[in-house]
Coordinates of C-alpha atoms in Angstrom, one line a residue:
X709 CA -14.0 0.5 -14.7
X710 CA -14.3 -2.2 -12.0
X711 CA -16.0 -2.3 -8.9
X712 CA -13.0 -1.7 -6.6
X713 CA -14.2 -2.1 -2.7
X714 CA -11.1 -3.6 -1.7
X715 CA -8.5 -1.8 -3.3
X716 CA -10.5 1.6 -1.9
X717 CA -10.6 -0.3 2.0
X718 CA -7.5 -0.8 2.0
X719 CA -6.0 2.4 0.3
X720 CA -7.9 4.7 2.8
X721 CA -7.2 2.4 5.7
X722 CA -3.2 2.9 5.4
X723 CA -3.2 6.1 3.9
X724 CA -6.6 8.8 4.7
X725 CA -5.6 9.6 8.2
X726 CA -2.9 7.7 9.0
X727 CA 1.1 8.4 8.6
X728 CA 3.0 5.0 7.4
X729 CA 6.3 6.5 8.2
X730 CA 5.1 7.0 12.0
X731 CA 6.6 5.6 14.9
X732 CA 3.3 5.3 16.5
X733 CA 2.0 3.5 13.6
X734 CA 5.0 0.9 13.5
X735 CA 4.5 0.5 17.7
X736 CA 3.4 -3.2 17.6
X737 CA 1.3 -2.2 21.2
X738 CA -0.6 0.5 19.4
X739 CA -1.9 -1.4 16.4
X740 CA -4.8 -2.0 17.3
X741 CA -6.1 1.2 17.4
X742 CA -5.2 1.4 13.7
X743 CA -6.9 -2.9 13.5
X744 CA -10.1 -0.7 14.6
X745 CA -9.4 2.1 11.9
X746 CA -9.4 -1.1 9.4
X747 CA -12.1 -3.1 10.5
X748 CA -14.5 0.0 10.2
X749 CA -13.1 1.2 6.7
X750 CA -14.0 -2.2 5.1
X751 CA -17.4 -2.7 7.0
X752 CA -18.1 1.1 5.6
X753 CA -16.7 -0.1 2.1
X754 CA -18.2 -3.2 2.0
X755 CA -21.3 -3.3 4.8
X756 CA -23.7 -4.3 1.8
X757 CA -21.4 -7.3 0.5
X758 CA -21.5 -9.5 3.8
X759 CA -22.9 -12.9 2.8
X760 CA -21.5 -15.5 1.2
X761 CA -19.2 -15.5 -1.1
X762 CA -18.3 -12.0 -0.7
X763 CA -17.9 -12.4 3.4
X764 CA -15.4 -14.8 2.4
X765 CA -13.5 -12.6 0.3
X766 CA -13.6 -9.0 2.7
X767 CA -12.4 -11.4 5.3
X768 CA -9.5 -12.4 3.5
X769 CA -8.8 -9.0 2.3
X770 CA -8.6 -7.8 6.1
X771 CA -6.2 -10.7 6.7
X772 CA -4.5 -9.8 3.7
X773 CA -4.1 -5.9 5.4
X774 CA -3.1 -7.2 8.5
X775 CA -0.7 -9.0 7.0
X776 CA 0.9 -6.0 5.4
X777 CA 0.7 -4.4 8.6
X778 CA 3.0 -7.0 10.5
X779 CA 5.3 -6.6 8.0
X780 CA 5.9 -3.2 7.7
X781 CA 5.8 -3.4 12.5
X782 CA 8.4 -6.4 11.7
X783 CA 10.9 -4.3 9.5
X784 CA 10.3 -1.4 11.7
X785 CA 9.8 0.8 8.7
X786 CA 8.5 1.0 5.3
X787 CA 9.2 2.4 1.6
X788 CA 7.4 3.8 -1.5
X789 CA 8.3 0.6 -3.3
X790 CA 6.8 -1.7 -0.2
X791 CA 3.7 0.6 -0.4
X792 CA 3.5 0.4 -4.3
X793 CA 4.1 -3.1 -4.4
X794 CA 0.8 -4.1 -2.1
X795 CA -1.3 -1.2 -3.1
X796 CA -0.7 -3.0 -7.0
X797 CA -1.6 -6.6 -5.0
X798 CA -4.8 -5.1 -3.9
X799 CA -5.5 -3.6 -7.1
X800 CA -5.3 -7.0 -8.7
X801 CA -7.1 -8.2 -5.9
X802 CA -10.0 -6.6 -6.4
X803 CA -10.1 -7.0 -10.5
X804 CA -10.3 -11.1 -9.5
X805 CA -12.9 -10.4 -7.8
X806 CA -14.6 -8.0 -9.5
X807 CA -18.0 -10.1 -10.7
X808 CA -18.7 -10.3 -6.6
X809 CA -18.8 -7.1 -6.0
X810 CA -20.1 -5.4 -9.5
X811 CA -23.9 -4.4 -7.2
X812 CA -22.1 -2.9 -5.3
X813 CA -24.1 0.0 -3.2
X814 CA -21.4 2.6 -4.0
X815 CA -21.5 3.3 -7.3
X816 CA -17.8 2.6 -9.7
X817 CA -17.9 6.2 -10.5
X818 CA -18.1 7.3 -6.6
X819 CA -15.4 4.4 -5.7
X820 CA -13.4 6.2 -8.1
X821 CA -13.4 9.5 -7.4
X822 CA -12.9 8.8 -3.7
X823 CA -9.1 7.1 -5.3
X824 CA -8.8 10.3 -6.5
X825 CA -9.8 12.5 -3.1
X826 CA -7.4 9.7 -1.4
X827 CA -4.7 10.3 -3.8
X828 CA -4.8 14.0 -3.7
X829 CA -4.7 14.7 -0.3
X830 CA -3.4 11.7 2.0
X831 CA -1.1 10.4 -0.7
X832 CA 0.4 13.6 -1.3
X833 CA 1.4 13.7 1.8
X834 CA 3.0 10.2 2.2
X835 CA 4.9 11.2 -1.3
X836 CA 6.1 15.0 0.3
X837 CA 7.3 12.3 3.4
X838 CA 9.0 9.9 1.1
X839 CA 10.8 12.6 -0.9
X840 CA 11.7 14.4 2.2
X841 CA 9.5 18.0 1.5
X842 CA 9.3 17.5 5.0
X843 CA 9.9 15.4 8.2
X844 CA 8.4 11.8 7.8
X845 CA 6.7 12.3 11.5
X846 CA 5.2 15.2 10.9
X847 CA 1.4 15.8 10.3
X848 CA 0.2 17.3 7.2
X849 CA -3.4 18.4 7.9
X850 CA -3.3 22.1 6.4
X851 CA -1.8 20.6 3.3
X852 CA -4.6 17.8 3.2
X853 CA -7.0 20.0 3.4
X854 CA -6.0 22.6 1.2
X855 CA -5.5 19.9 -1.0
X856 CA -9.1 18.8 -0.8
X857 CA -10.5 21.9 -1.3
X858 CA -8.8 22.0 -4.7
X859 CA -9.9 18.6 -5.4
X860 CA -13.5 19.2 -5.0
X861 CA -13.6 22.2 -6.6
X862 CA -11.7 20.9 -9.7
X863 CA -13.6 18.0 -9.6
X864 CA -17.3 20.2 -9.8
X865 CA -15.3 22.5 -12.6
X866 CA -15.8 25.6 -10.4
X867 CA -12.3 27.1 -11.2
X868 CA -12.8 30.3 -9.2
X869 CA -13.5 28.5 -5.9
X870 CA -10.3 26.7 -6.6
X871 CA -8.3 29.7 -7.4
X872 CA -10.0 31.1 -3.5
X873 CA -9.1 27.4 -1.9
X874 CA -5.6 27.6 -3.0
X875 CA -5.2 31.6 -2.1
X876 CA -7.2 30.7 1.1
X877 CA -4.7 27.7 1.9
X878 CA -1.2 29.6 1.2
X879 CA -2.3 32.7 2.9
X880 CA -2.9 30.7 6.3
X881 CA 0.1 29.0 6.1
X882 CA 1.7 32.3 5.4
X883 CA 0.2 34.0 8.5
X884 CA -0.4 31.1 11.0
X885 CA 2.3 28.5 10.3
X886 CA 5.5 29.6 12.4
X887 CA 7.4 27.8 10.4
X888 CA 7.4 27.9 6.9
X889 CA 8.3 25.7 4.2
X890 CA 8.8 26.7 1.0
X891 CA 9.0 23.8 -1.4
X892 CA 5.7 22.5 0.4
X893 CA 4.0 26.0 -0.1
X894 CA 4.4 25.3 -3.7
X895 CA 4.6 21.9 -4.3
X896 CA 1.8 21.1 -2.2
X897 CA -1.2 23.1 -4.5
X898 CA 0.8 22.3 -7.4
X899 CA 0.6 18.4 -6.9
X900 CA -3.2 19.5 -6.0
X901 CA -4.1 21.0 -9.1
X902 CA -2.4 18.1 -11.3
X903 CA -3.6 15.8 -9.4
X904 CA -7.1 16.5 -9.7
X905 CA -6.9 17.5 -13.1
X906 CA -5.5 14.6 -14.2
X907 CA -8.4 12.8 -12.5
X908 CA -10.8 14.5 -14.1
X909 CA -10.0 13.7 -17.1
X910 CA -9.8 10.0 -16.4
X911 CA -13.6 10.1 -15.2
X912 CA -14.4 11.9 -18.1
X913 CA -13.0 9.6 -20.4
X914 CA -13.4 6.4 -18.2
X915 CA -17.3 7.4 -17.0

């Protein structure tokens, strides 16, 4: 596998902490507290690739983000195939320019498995929003983490610390969350454990 810098900055600056579907997030006046968000995801991506060529090419990848950005504040909104669509642009992206950034200080394997923490936990929820699990505004931090938990434990093959995340993560939603949701409580460690299966097997077949 590639080095993959730009396709990670950009991946984790719309989706690891932030909520597409937001209204906050499509308020033109409050971009740019996400334009900070950004700025500091590619300069903690990319801090050691900041000379020459490569400064030339982060630059125009943050360009290439902001663009996105005004487009999705322009329509007002935003869809799984707009977010597919770019996320595939930056993918590309980054494989024509992969020889720039192959020394890389983060390692291909690490870059990868942090795709796969992303996709886990912060995708998931953008997907549960998209297929209406629940409302598009509404946070998703209990999930997320829960989520994670199972990731990382998956991930390190400790099954039984998985088994406790998951047991751990439904019976606080069970006796904290007011209201519950049922689909989510089942979909949401199911899409974990897949999820992070499915990645490991990638690594171990890719790495």
């Amino acid at each position: 596998m590639f080095s993959m810098t730009l396709f990670l900055s950009h991946f984790v600056s719309d989706f690891a902490f932030t909520n597409v579907y937001s209204d906050k997030f499509l308020d033109k006046s409050s971009y740019y507290k996400h334009l900070i968000w950004v700025l500091l995801v590619f300069l903690a991506f990319n801090f050691d690739m900041l000379t020459g060529w490569m400064l030339l090419i982060v630059s125009l990848s943050v360009l290439l983000h902001i663009g996105i950005d005004l487009l999705r504040i322009q329509n007002k909104n935003t869809n799984i195939y707009f977010e597919i669509i770019f996320l595939g642009a930056f993918f590309l992206w980054s494989y024509l320019f992969r020889n720039f950034f192959q020394d890389s200080f983060l390692s291909n394997i690490f870059q990868f498995y942090i795709v796969g923490m992303i996709v886990a936990t912060s995708f998931g929820s953008f997907l549960f929003r998209t297929f209406n699990l629940f409302e598009k505004e509404r946070k998703d931090t209990i999930g997320a983490s829960e989520r994670l938990a199972i990731f990382i434990f998956i991930m390190a093959q400790n099954y039984l610390w998985s088994i406790i995340a998951l047991g751990a993560g439904l019976a606080y939603k069970l006796i904290f969350v007011k209201e519950k949701n049922i689909k989510e409580l089942i979909l949401s460690p199911t899409y974990a454990i897949l999820v992070s299966l499915f990645w490991f097997l990638l690594m171990e077949n890719i790495y």
